[in-house]
Every structure is written in structure tokens, then in C-alpha cells.
mmCIF file of N, CA, C and O in Angstrom:
data_model
loop_
_atom_site.group_PDB
_atom_site.id
_atom_site.type_symbol
_atom_site.label_atom_id
_atom_site.label_comp_id
_atom_site.label_asym_id
_atom_site.label_seq_id
_atom_site.Cartn_x
_atom_site.Cartn_y
_atom_site.Cartn_z
ATOM 1 N N UNK N 1 2.135 -16.140 -6.637
ATOM 2 C CA UNK N 1 0.717 -16.533 -7.473
ATOM 3 C C UNK N 1 -0.275 -15.790 -7.240
ATOM 4 O O UNK N 1 -0.524 -15.698 -5.647
ATOM 5 N N UNK N 2 -1.237 -15.097 -7.839
ATOM 6 C CA UNK N 2 -2.623 -14.398 -7.474
ATOM 7 C C UNK N 2 -3.317 -15.232 -7.576
ATOM 8 O O UNK N 2 -3.136 -16.526 -8.414
ATOM 9 N N UNK N 3 -4.561 -15.977 -7.061
ATOM 10 C CA UNK N 3 -5.503 -16.709 -6.399
ATOM 11 C C UNK N 3 -7.043 -16.070 -6.438
ATOM 12 O O UNK N 3 -7.124 -15.525 -5.414
ATOM 13 N N UNK N 4 -7.380 -15.144 -7.842
ATOM 14 C CA UNK N 4 -8.181 -14.136 -7.067
ATOM 15 C C UNK N 4 -7.644 -12.841 -6.717
ATOM 16 O O UNK N 4 -6.432 -11.697 -6.976
ATOM 17 N N UNK N 5 -8.194 -12.265 -5.219
ATOM 18 C CA UNK N 5 -7.147 -11.111 -4.871
ATOM 19 C C UNK N 5 -6.590 -12.046 -3.767
ATOM 20 O O UNK N 5 -6.169 -10.982 -2.685
ATOM 21 N N UNK N 6 -5.508 -13.364 -3.354
ATOM 22 C CA UNK N 6 -5.840 -13.643 -2.985
ATOM 23 C C UNK N 6 -4.140 -14.070 -3.572
ATOM 24 O O UNK N 6 -3.738 -14.115 -4.021
ATOM 25 N N UNK N 7 -2.209 -13.902 -2.452
ATOM 26 C CA UNK N 7 -1.415 -13.969 -2.955
ATOM 27 C C UNK N 7 -0.582 -14.893 -2.607
ATOM 28 O O UNK N 7 -1.017 -15.492 -1.284
ATOM 29 N N UNK N 8 -0.489 -16.154 -2.413
ATOM 30 C CA UNK N 8 0.531 -17.787 -2.605
ATOM 31 C C UNK N 8 1.562 -16.587 -2.438
ATOM 32 O O UNK N 8 2.105 -16.540 -3.320
ATOM 33 N N UNK N 9 2.053 -16.484 -0.851
ATOM 34 C CA UNK N 9 4.086 -16.586 -0.724
ATOM 35 C C UNK N 9 4.615 -17.456 -0.897
ATOM 36 O O UNK N 9 4.366 -18.311 0.751
ATOM 37 N N UNK N 10 6.117 -17.409 -0.632
ATOM 38 C CA UNK N 10 6.995 -18.361 0.147
ATOM 39 C C UNK N 10 8.073 -17.746 0.375
ATOM 40 O O UNK N 10 8.472 -16.546 0.124
ATOM 41 N N UNK N 11 8.392 -17.697 1.746
ATOM 42 C CA UNK N 11 9.635 -17.367 2.697
ATOM 43 C C UNK N 11 10.717 -17.537 2.115
ATOM 44 O O UNK N 11 11.043 -18.826 1.919
ATOM 45 N N UNK N 12 11.840 -16.564 1.540
ATOM 46 C CA UNK N 12 13.008 -17.203 0.654
ATOM 47 C C UNK N 12 14.189 -17.641 2.284
ATOM 48 O O UNK N 12 14.659 -17.737 1.483
ATOM 49 N N UNK N 13 13.402 -17.136 2.921
ATOM 50 C CA UNK N 13 14.718 -17.006 4.920
ATOM 51 C C UNK N 13 15.576 -16.394 4.141
ATOM 52 O O UNK N 13 16.588 -17.064 4.318
ATOM 53 N N UNK N 14 15.895 -15.387 3.124
ATOM 54 C CA UNK N 14 16.962 -14.958 3.024
ATOM 55 C C UNK N 14 16.635 -12.900 2.912
ATOM 56 O O UNK N 14 15.064 -13.091 2.098
ATOM 57 N N UNK N 15 16.960 -11.931 2.435
ATOM 58 C CA UNK N 15 17.183 -10.935 2.013
ATOM 59 C C UNK N 15 17.147 -10.906 0.856
ATOM 60 O O UNK N 15 18.023 -10.888 0.460
ATOM 61 N N UNK N 16 15.868 -10.186 0.099
ATOM 62 C CA UNK N 16 16.238 -10.053 -1.249
ATOM 63 C C UNK N 16 15.972 -8.390 -1.594
ATOM 64 O O UNK N 16 15.258 -7.377 -1.151
ATOM 65 N N UNK N 17 17.540 -8.338 -2.192
ATOM 66 C CA UNK N 17 17.819 -6.301 -2.068
ATOM 67 C C UNK N 17 16.382 -5.722 -3.499
ATOM 68 O O UNK N 17 16.240 -6.028 -4.171
ATOM 69 N N UNK N 18 15.955 -4.575 -2.140
ATOM 70 C CA UNK N 18 14.513 -3.848 -3.402
ATOM 71 C C UNK N 18 13.780 -4.418 -3.252
ATOM 72 O O UNK N 18 12.665 -4.206 -4.073
ATOM 73 N N UNK N 19 13.157 -5.820 -3.091
ATOM 74 C CA UNK N 19 12.261 -5.996 -2.174
ATOM 75 C C UNK N 19 10.747 -5.775 -2.310
ATOM 76 O O UNK N 19 9.569 -5.362 -2.302
ATOM 77 N N UNK N 20 11.369 -4.574 -0.843
ATOM 78 C CA UNK N 20 10.282 -3.996 -0.263
ATOM 79 C C UNK N 20 10.468 -2.901 -0.060
ATOM 80 O O UNK N 20 10.764 -2.219 1.451
ATOM 81 N N UNK N 21 11.614 -1.923 -0.955
ATOM 82 C CA UNK N 21 11.881 -0.668 -0.835
ATOM 83 C C UNK N 21 10.665 0.473 -0.988
ATOM 84 O O UNK N 21 9.258 -0.642 -1.149
ATOM 85 N N UNK N 22 11.395 1.330 -0.818
ATOM 86 C CA UNK N 22 10.534 2.774 -0.905
ATOM 87 C C UNK N 22 9.940 2.622 -2.168
ATOM 88 O O UNK N 22 9.078 2.522 -2.899
ATOM 89 N N UNK N 23 10.674 2.137 -3.298
ATOM 90 C CA UNK N 23 10.449 2.345 -4.690
ATOM 91 C C UNK N 23 9.607 0.794 -4.690
ATOM 92 O O UNK N 23 8.429 1.748 -6.036
ATOM 93 N N UNK N 24 10.007 0.216 -3.799
ATOM 94 C CA UNK N 24 8.288 -1.476 -4.334
ATOM 95 C C UNK N 24 7.234 -0.445 -4.346
ATOM 96 O O UNK N 24 6.334 -0.636 -4.367
ATOM 97 N N UNK N 25 6.934 0.595 -2.361
ATOM 98 C CA UNK N 25 6.132 0.919 -2.107
ATOM 99 C C UNK N 25 5.431 1.647 -3.573
ATOM 100 O O UNK N 25 3.729 1.484 -3.842
ATOM 101 N N UNK N 26 5.919 2.465 -3.553
ATOM 102 C CA UNK N 26 5.432 3.518 -5.091
ATOM 103 C C UNK N 26 5.325 2.967 -6.048
ATOM 104 O O UNK N 26 3.739 2.900 -6.588
ATOM 105 N N UNK N 27 6.145 1.951 -6.566
ATOM 106 C CA UNK N 27 5.922 0.792 -7.888
ATOM 107 C C UNK N 27 3.966 0.530 -7.332
ATOM 108 O O UNK N 27 3.216 0.389 -8.171
ATOM 109 N N UNK N 28 3.599 -0.136 -6.196
ATOM 110 C CA UNK N 28 2.816 -1.305 -6.303
ATOM 111 C C UNK N 28 1.382 0.170 -5.814
ATOM 112 O O UNK N 28 0.469 -0.767 -6.196
ATOM 113 N N UNK N 29 1.613 1.363 -4.973
ATOM 114 C CA UNK N 29 1.213 2.274 -5.487
ATOM 115 C C UNK N 29 -0.340 2.398 -6.551
ATOM 116 O O UNK N 29 -0.801 2.679 -6.100
ATOM 117 N N UNK N 30 0.701 2.708 -7.715
ATOM 118 C CA UNK N 30 -0.197 3.167 -8.738
ATOM 119 C C UNK N 30 -0.248 2.751 -9.303
ATOM 120 O O UNK N 30 -1.024 2.503 -10.240
ATOM 121 N N UNK N 31 -0.719 0.988 -9.798
ATOM 122 C CA UNK N 31 -0.629 -0.550 -10.024
ATOM 123 C C UNK N 31 -1.676 -0.255 -9.375
ATOM 124 O O UNK N 31 -2.402 -1.188 -8.167
ATOM 125 N N UNK N 32 -3.073 -1.616 -10.310
ATOM 126 C CA UNK N 32 -4.511 -2.287 -9.321
ATOM 127 C C UNK N 32 -4.117 -3.667 -9.750
ATOM 128 O O UNK N 32 -2.831 -3.856 -10.040
ATOM 129 N N UNK N 33 -4.560 -4.330 -8.681
ATOM 130 C CA UNK N 33 -3.739 -6.070 -8.744
ATOM 131 C C UNK N 33 -3.926 -6.830 -9.202
ATOM 132 O O UNK N 33 -5.246 -6.546 -10.239
ATOM 133 N N UNK N 34 -3.060 -6.941 -9.614
ATOM 134 C CA UNK N 34 -3.504 -8.076 -11.337
ATOM 135 C C UNK N 34 -2.084 -7.098 -12.224
ATOM 136 O O UNK N 34 -1.692 -8.280 -13.403
ATOM 137 N N UNK N 35 -2.018 -6.070 -12.044
ATOM 138 C CA UNK N 35 -1.413 -5.615 -13.731
ATOM 139 C C UNK N 35 0.194 -5.695 -13.416
ATOM 140 O O UNK N 35 1.028 -5.474 -14.459
ATOM 141 N N UNK N 36 0.978 -6.056 -12.002
ATOM 142 C CA UNK N 36 1.757 -6.203 -12.212
ATOM 143 C C UNK N 36 2.366 -7.221 -11.211
ATOM 144 O O UNK N 36 0.897 -7.797 -10.464
ATOM 145 N N UNK N 37 3.687 -7.571 -11.505
ATOM 146 C CA UNK N 37 3.602 -8.783 -10.669
ATOM 147 C C UNK N 37 3.562 -9.137 -9.377
ATOM 148 O O UNK N 37 3.167 -8.869 -8.262
ATOM 149 N N UNK N 38 2.540 -10.838 -9.100
ATOM 150 C CA UNK N 38 1.879 -10.660 -7.644
ATOM 151 C C UNK N 38 3.430 -10.316 -6.554
ATOM 152 O O UNK N 38 4.140 -10.528 -6.520
ATOM 153 N N UNK N 39 2.625 -9.558 -5.463
ATOM 154 C CA UNK N 39 3.255 -8.457 -4.425
ATOM 155 C C UNK N 39 2.117 -8.620 -3.063
ATOM 156 O O UNK N 39 1.229 -8.420 -3.217
ATOM 157 N N UNK N 40 3.254 -8.786 -2.124
ATOM 158 C CA UNK N 40 2.719 -8.753 -0.009
ATOM 159 C C UNK N 40 1.827 -6.683 -1.116
ATOM 160 O O UNK N 40 1.315 -7.164 -0.065
ATOM 161 N N UNK N 41 2.910 -5.697 -1.719
ATOM 162 C CA UNK N 41 2.055 -4.811 -1.331
ATOM 163 C C UNK N 41 0.885 -3.807 -2.403
ATOM 164 O O UNK N 41 -0.195 -3.763 -1.632
ATOM 165 N N UNK N 42 0.554 -5.338 -3.474
ATOM 166 C CA UNK N 42 -0.659 -5.344 -4.762
ATOM 167 C C UNK N 42 -1.692 -5.432 -3.782
ATOM 168 O O UNK N 42 -2.000 -4.920 -3.778
ATOM 169 N N UNK N 43 -1.669 -6.352 -2.815
ATOM 170 C CA UNK N 43 -3.022 -7.230 -2.652
ATOM 171 C C UNK N 43 -2.937 -5.630 -0.509
ATOM 172 O O UNK N 43 -3.945 -5.547 -0.496
ATOM 173 N N UNK N 44 -1.941 -5.316 -0.264
ATOM 174 C CA UNK N 44 -1.740 -4.113 0.531
ATOM 175 C C UNK N 44 -3.291 -2.827 0.112
ATOM 176 O O UNK N 44 -3.643 -2.363 0.487
ATOM 177 N N UNK N 45 -2.889 -2.966 -1.133
ATOM 178 C CA UNK N 45 -2.782 -1.716 -1.990
ATOM 179 C C UNK N 45 -4.192 -1.514 -1.865
ATOM 180 O O UNK N 45 -4.955 -0.526 -2.196
ATOM 181 N N UNK N 46 -4.948 -2.728 -2.889
ATOM 182 C CA UNK N 46 -6.224 -3.467 -3.146
ATOM 183 C C UNK N 46 -6.639 -3.128 -1.818
ATOM 184 O O UNK N 46 -8.087 -1.950 -1.760
ATOM 185 N N UNK N 47 -6.161 -3.369 -1.001
ATOM 186 C CA UNK N 47 -7.021 -2.941 0.941
ATOM 187 C C UNK N 47 -7.321 -1.771 1.117
ATOM 188 O O UNK N 47 -8.765 -1.545 1.833
ATOM 189 N N UNK N 48 -6.517 -0.787 0.286
ATOM 190 C CA UNK N 48 -6.454 0.404 0.771
ATOM 191 C C UNK N 48 -7.360 0.510 -0.031
ATOM 192 O O UNK N 48 -8.114 2.349 0.489
ATOM 193 N N UNK N 49 -7.403 0.736 -1.073
ATOM 194 C CA UNK N 49 -8.246 1.429 -1.848
ATOM 195 C C UNK N 49 -9.945 0.914 -2.018
ATOM 196 O O UNK N 49 -10.590 2.186 -1.827
ATOM 197 N N UNK N 50 -9.548 -0.129 -1.621
ATOM 198 C CA UNK N 50 -11.251 -0.667 -1.470
ATOM 199 C C UNK N 50 -11.437 0.116 -0.430
ATOM 200 O O UNK N 50 -13.525 0.890 -0.054
ATOM 201 N N UNK N 51 -10.383 0.006 1.250
ATOM 202 C CA UNK N 51 -11.483 1.369 2.249
ATOM 203 C C UNK N 51 -11.368 2.252 1.955
ATOM 204 O O UNK N 51 -12.353 2.936 2.394
ATOM 205 N N UNK N 52 -10.650 3.548 0.983
ATOM 206 C CA UNK N 52 -11.135 4.690 0.980
ATOM 207 C C UNK N 52 -11.726 5.053 -0.389
ATOM 208 O O UNK N 52 -12.953 6.114 -0.236
ATOM 209 N N UNK N 53 -11.907 4.080 -1.675
ATOM 210 C CA UNK N 53 -13.338 4.667 -2.530
ATOM 211 C C UNK N 53 -14.002 4.064 -2.694
ATOM 212 O O UNK N 53 -14.920 4.136 -2.894
ATOM 213 N N UNK N 54 -14.576 2.533 -2.194
ATOM 214 C CA UNK N 54 -15.228 1.754 -1.763
ATOM 215 C C UNK N 54 -16.489 1.915 -0.394
ATOM 216 O O UNK N 54 -17.355 2.016 0.220
ATOM 217 N N UNK N 55 -15.142 2.703 0.357
ATOM 218 C CA UNK N 55 -15.770 3.118 2.100
ATOM 219 C C UNK N 55 -16.677 1.632 2.464
ATOM 220 O O UNK N 55 -17.147 1.604 3.498
ATOM 221 N N UNK N 56 -15.338 0.670 1.960
ATOM 222 C CA UNK N 56 -15.669 -0.538 2.780
ATOM 223 C C UNK N 56 -14.826 -1.925 4.096
ATOM 224 O O UNK N 56 -13.686 -0.812 3.734
ATOM 225 N N UNK N 57 -15.078 -2.026 4.537
ATOM 226 C CA UNK N 57 -14.547 -2.133 5.733
ATOM 227 C C UNK N 57 -13.036 -3.296 5.983
ATOM 228 O O UNK N 57 -13.366 -3.853 4.494
ATOM 229 N N UNK N 58 -12.119 -3.104 5.817
ATOM 230 C CA UNK N 58 -11.690 -4.166 5.083
ATOM 231 C C UNK N 58 -10.694 -5.375 6.311
ATOM 232 O O UNK N 58 -10.612 -4.584 7.307
ATOM 233 N N UNK N 59 -10.249 -6.558 5.820
ATOM 234 C CA UNK N 59 -9.576 -7.932 6.691
ATOM 235 C C UNK N 59 -8.255 -8.395 5.628
ATOM 236 O O UNK N 59 -8.767 -8.289 4.849
ATOM 237 N N UNK N 60 -7.303 -8.515 6.230
ATOM 238 C CA UNK N 60 -6.389 -9.220 5.392
ATOM 239 C C UNK N 60 -6.012 -10.364 6.121
ATOM 240 O O UNK N 60 -5.723 -9.969 7.820
ATOM 241 N N UNK N 61 -6.187 -11.580 5.394
ATOM 242 C CA UNK N 61 -5.951 -12.620 6.158
ATOM 243 C C UNK N 61 -5.133 -13.286 6.262
ATOM 244 O O UNK N 61 -4.452 -13.951 4.840
ATOM 245 N N UNK N 62 -3.945 -13.399 6.964
ATOM 246 C CA UNK N 62 -2.427 -14.374 6.749
ATOM 247 C C UNK N 62 -2.014 -15.170 7.812
ATOM 248 O O UNK N 62 -2.704 -15.677 8.449
ATOM 249 N N UNK N 63 -2.072 -16.329 6.666
ATOM 250 C CA UNK N 63 -1.616 -17.604 6.710
ATOM 251 C C UNK N 63 -0.432 -18.651 6.847
ATOM 252 O O UNK N 63 -0.133 -17.935 6.075
ATOM 253 N N UNK N 64 -0.473 -19.524 7.705
ATOM 254 C CA UNK N 64 0.763 -20.454 7.798
ATOM 255 C C UNK N 64 0.967 -21.095 8.005
ATOM 256 O O UNK N 64 0.911 -20.822 9.165
ATOM 257 N N UNK N 65 2.481 -21.318 7.967
ATOM 258 C CA UNK N 65 2.967 -22.442 9.092
ATOM 259 C C UNK N 65 3.823 -21.903 9.578
ATOM 260 O O UNK N 65 4.145 -20.625 9.397
ATOM 261 N N UNK N 66 4.382 -22.870 11.422
ATOM 262 C CA UNK N 66 4.982 -21.681 11.840
ATOM 263 C C UNK N 66 7.090 -21.410 10.957
ATOM 264 O O UNK N 66 6.553 -22.517 10.401
ATOM 265 N N UNK N 67 7.178 -20.006 11.481
ATOM 266 C CA UNK N 67 8.517 -19.885 10.692
ATOM 267 C C UNK N 67 7.757 -19.629 9.536
ATOM 268 O O UNK N 67 8.930 -18.869 7.940
ATOM 269 N N UNK N 68 6.916 -19.226 8.908
ATOM 270 C CA UNK N 68 6.449 -18.987 7.423
ATOM 271 C C UNK N 68 5.907 -18.200 6.622
ATOM 272 O O UNK N 68 6.759 -17.420 5.455
ATOM 273 N N UNK N 69 6.371 -16.800 8.029
ATOM 274 C CA UNK N 69 7.106 -15.149 7.010
ATOM 275 C C UNK N 69 5.360 -14.458 7.749
ATOM 276 O O UNK N 69 5.499 -13.315 7.184
ATOM 277 N N UNK N 70 4.830 -15.036 8.664
ATOM 278 C CA UNK N 70 3.542 -14.331 9.249
ATOM 279 C C UNK N 70 3.532 -12.813 9.435
ATOM 280 O O UNK N 70 3.378 -11.715 9.388
ATOM 281 N N UNK N 71 4.756 -13.034 11.166
ATOM 282 C CA UNK N 71 4.742 -11.926 11.254
ATOM 283 C C UNK N 71 5.072 -10.865 10.277
ATOM 284 O O UNK N 71 5.207 -9.653 10.180
ATOM 285 N N UNK N 72 6.463 -11.404 9.747
ATOM 286 C CA UNK N 72 6.382 -9.833 8.329
ATOM 287 C C UNK N 72 6.342 -9.867 7.374
ATOM 288 O O UNK N 72 5.847 -8.454 7.471
ATOM 289 N N UNK N 73 4.962 -10.015 7.161
ATOM 290 C CA UNK N 73 3.846 -10.224 6.059
ATOM 291 C C UNK N 73 3.422 -9.507 6.917
ATOM 292 O O UNK N 73 3.527 -8.029 6.090
ATOM 293 N N UNK N 74 2.794 -9.328 7.704
ATOM 294 C CA UNK N 74 1.994 -8.474 9.143
ATOM 295 C C UNK N 74 2.862 -7.259 9.144
ATOM 296 O O UNK N 74 2.370 -5.931 8.581
ATOM 297 N N UNK N 75 4.019 -7.244 8.747
ATOM 298 C CA UNK N 75 4.660 -6.450 9.457
ATOM 299 C C UNK N 75 5.112 -5.128 7.578
ATOM 300 O O UNK N 75 5.052 -4.265 7.567
ATOM 301 N N UNK N 76 5.481 -5.997 6.148
ATOM 302 C CA UNK N 76 4.988 -5.197 5.337
ATOM 303 C C UNK N 76 3.741 -4.858 5.099
ATOM 304 O O UNK N 76 4.135 -3.609 4.520
ATOM 305 N N UNK N 77 2.808 -5.183 4.811
ATOM 306 C CA UNK N 77 1.071 -4.679 5.613
ATOM 307 C C UNK N 77 1.508 -3.684 5.615
ATOM 308 O O UNK N 77 1.412 -2.649 4.947
ATOM 309 N N UNK N 78 1.896 -3.219 7.724
ATOM 310 C CA UNK N 78 1.596 -2.198 8.283
ATOM 311 C C UNK N 78 2.570 -1.387 7.228
ATOM 312 O O UNK N 78 2.490 -0.060 7.410
ATOM 313 N N UNK N 79 3.715 -1.356 7.009
ATOM 314 C CA UNK N 79 4.438 -0.436 6.229
ATOM 315 C C UNK N 79 4.293 0.057 5.386
ATOM 316 O O UNK N 79 4.742 1.009 5.041
ATOM 317 N N UNK N 80 3.229 -1.190 4.273
ATOM 318 C CA UNK N 80 2.887 -0.028 3.162
ATOM 319 C C UNK N 80 1.238 1.053 3.593
ATOM 320 O O UNK N 80 1.770 1.593 2.864
ATOM 321 N N UNK N 81 0.791 0.424 4.484
ATOM 322 C CA UNK N 81 -0.166 1.375 4.303
ATOM 323 C C UNK N 81 0.514 2.239 5.624
ATOM 324 O O UNK N 81 -0.370 3.530 4.913
ATOM 325 N N UNK N 82 0.783 2.314 5.978
ATOM 326 C CA UNK N 82 1.512 3.530 6.666
ATOM 327 C C UNK N 82 2.297 4.408 5.592
ATOM 328 O O UNK N 82 1.631 5.613 6.101
ATOM 329 N N UNK N 83 2.714 4.275 4.442
ATOM 330 C CA UNK N 83 3.530 4.565 3.805
ATOM 331 C C UNK N 83 2.507 5.521 2.832
ATOM 332 O O UNK N 83 2.239 6.952 2.486
ATOM 333 N N UNK N 84 1.829 4.981 2.645
ATOM 334 C CA UNK N 84 0.282 5.149 2.226
ATOM 335 C C UNK N 84 -0.701 6.577 2.918
ATOM 336 O O UNK N 84 -0.996 7.425 2.243
ATOM 337 N N UNK N 85 -0.496 6.521 3.914
ATOM 338 C CA UNK N 85 -1.165 7.105 4.767
ATOM 339 C C UNK N 85 -0.787 8.371 4.606
ATOM 340 O O UNK N 85 -1.022 9.587 5.261
ATOM 341 N N UNK N 86 0.512 8.448 5.292
ATOM 342 C CA UNK N 86 1.372 9.373 5.336
ATOM 343 C C UNK N 86 1.683 10.405 3.964
ATOM 344 O O UNK N 86 1.156 11.596 4.028
ATOM 345 N N UNK N 87 1.559 9.542 2.645
ATOM 346 C CA UNK N 87 1.413 10.027 1.387
ATOM 347 C C UNK N 87 -0.160 10.745 1.490
ATOM 348 O O UNK N 87 0.246 11.945 0.908
ATOM 349 N N UNK N 88 -1.017 9.767 1.467
ATOM 350 C CA UNK N 88 -2.733 10.866 2.143
ATOM 351 C C UNK N 88 -2.689 12.390 2.667
ATOM 352 O O UNK N 88 -3.379 13.558 2.314
ATOM 353 N N UNK N 89 -1.917 12.150 4.042
ATOM 354 C CA UNK N 89 -1.679 13.458 4.469
ATOM 355 C C UNK N 89 -0.974 14.327 4.439
ATOM 356 O O UNK N 89 -1.005 15.556 4.001
ATOM 357 N N UNK N 90 0.382 13.680 3.664
ATOM 358 C CA UNK N 90 0.914 15.172 2.506
ATOM 359 C C UNK N 90 0.179 16.089 1.506
ATOM 360 O O UNK N 90 -0.370 17.102 1.698
ATOM 361 N N UNK N 91 -0.736 15.378 0.839
ATOM 362 C CA UNK N 91 -1.501 15.827 0.184
ATOM 363 C C UNK N 91 -2.475 16.213 0.368
ATOM 364 O O UNK N 91 -2.934 17.395 0.311
ATOM 365 N N UNK N 92 -3.402 16.663 1.433
ATOM 366 C CA UNK N 92 -4.413 16.941 2.238
ATOM 367 C C UNK N 92 -3.285 18.271 2.150
ATOM 368 O O UNK N 92 -3.948 19.362 2.417
ATOM 369 N N UNK N 93 -2.575 18.582 3.514
ATOM 370 C CA UNK N 93 -1.607 19.390 3.972
ATOM 371 C C UNK N 93 -1.636 20.769 2.635
ATOM 372 O O UNK N 93 -1.597 21.521 3.194
ATOM 373 N N UNK N 94 -0.829 19.771 1.091
ATOM 374 C CA UNK N 94 -0.498 20.781 0.135
ATOM 375 C C UNK N 94 -2.117 21.121 -0.074
ATOM 376 O O UNK N 94 -2.046 22.308 -0.577
ATOM 377 N N UNK N 95 -3.468 20.684 -0.510
ATOM 378 C CA UNK N 95 -4.591 21.071 -0.975
ATOM 379 C C UNK N 95 -4.805 21.750 -0.176
ATOM 380 O O UNK N 95 -5.431 23.136 -0.169
ATOM 381 N N UNK N 96 -4.813 21.966 1.758
ATOM 382 C CA UNK N 96 -4.874 23.125 2.131
ATOM 383 C C UNK N 96 -4.799 23.659 2.123
ATOM 384 O O UNK N 96 -4.867 25.472 3.223
ATOM 385 N N UNK N 97 -2.896 24.020 1.648
ATOM 386 C CA UNK N 97 -2.133 24.961 1.775
ATOM 387 C C UNK N 97 -3.059 26.042 0.864
ATOM 388 O O UNK N 97 -3.134 27.387 0.411
ATOM 389 N N UNK N 98 -3.137 25.538 -0.066
ATOM 390 C CA UNK N 98 -3.205 25.957 -1.460
ATOM 391 C C UNK N 98 -4.831 26.663 -1.581
ATOM 392 O O UNK N 98 -4.766 27.591 -2.279
ATOM 393 N N UNK N 99 -5.407 26.122 -0.742
ATOM 394 C CA UNK N 99 -6.855 27.129 -0.697
ATOM 395 C C UNK N 99 -6.386 27.469 -0.021
ATOM 396 O O UNK N 99 -7.226 29.109 -0.460
ATOM 397 N N UNK N 100 -5.846 27.817 1.311
ATOM 398 C CA UNK N 100 -6.179 29.049 2.097
ATOM 399 C C UNK N 100 -5.021 30.186 1.267
ATOM 400 O O UNK N 100 -5.333 31.337 0.920
ATOM 401 N N UNK N 101 -3.865 29.435 1.130
ATOM 402 C CA UNK N 101 -3.045 30.616 -0.926
ATOM 403 C C UNK N 101 -3.990 31.086 -1.715
ATOM 404 O O UNK N 101 -4.728 32.407 -1.517
ATOM 405 N N UNK N 102 -4.438 30.156 -1.675
ATOM 406 C CA UNK N 102 -5.861 31.402 -2.911
ATOM 407 C C UNK N 102 -6.640 31.743 -2.515
ATOM 408 O O UNK N 102 -6.962 33.277 -3.186
ATOM 409 N N UNK N 103 -7.159 31.795 -1.294
ATOM 410 C CA UNK N 103 -8.299 32.811 -0.593
ATOM 411 C C UNK N 103 -7.573 34.075 -0.406
ATOM 412 O O UNK N 103 -8.094 34.995 -0.706
ATOM 413 N N UNK N 104 -6.184 33.866 -0.467
ATOM 414 C CA UNK N 104 -5.252 35.344 -0.120
ATOM 415 C C UNK N 104 -5.542 36.307 -1.258
ATOM 416 O O UNK N 104 -5.950 36.862 -1.248
ATOM 417 N N UNK N 105 -5.152 35.136 -2.085
ATOM 418 C CA UNK N 105 -4.805 35.961 -2.950
ATOM 419 C C UNK N 105 -6.014 36.373 -3.864
ATOM 420 O O UNK N 105 -6.093 37.468 -4.380
ATOM 421 N N UNK N 106 -6.938 36.246 -3.977
ATOM 422 C CA UNK N 106 -8.830 36.419 -4.222
ATOM 423 C C UNK N 106 -9.023 37.494 -2.891
ATOM 424 O O UNK N 106 -9.581 38.229 -3.747
ATOM 425 N N UNK N 107 -8.549 37.398 -2.161
ATOM 426 C CA UNK N 107 -9.408 38.682 -1.427
ATOM 427 C C UNK N 107 -8.323 40.428 -1.158
ATOM 428 O O UNK N 107 -7.519 40.409 -2.281
#
């Protein structure tokens, strides 16, 4: 559940199909925090958005007892941020290519 920009989660100690796949990354990258069900990707997305839109430094604090899933949560956040960065790079490449193509067509 959400508590402001905090997500409280429980380690299910088992794999849940579809919970952390590419489709989940895409789904949470298109919504703001609180618009859809609570998820660690929503917190990571909010962090990513604030980093780029507000140019604010970001920090995600992951806390819990031994075995609570802190390491796995960190891996999931890094997976999300990596996917978002890759997507940004792909968009940048396309924009540069289209600008070059546009310059060629105009000359």
C-alpha cells in the first residue's frame, strides 16, 4: 500500500508471474504514483520523473529486517531505471537520426 510516496510491501517468498516483467515496467512507466496499484516500479518511476523533470537529486530508502527482500527490491528498482534509461537512449537516437534525415532532405 502507499503512504504518500512510500510503498510498504511484503516479501511473498515465492515468484509471482507477471509482477516484475517487461509489461509491468511499461505499465508503471506510463502512470504517476498512486494512479494504479501500489508497486515498487511506481516508486522508481516517480524517482525517475523527478530526476528528469525537476532536476532534483533522488534517493530511495529501502528498509526491512533480514530476509525482507531489500536486495531483491534494489535489483527491481535498478531493473526499472535501466529500462527507462534504455528507452530514453532509444528516443534520443531516433530524434538525432530524424534531425539528420531532415537536414539532408532540406539541402
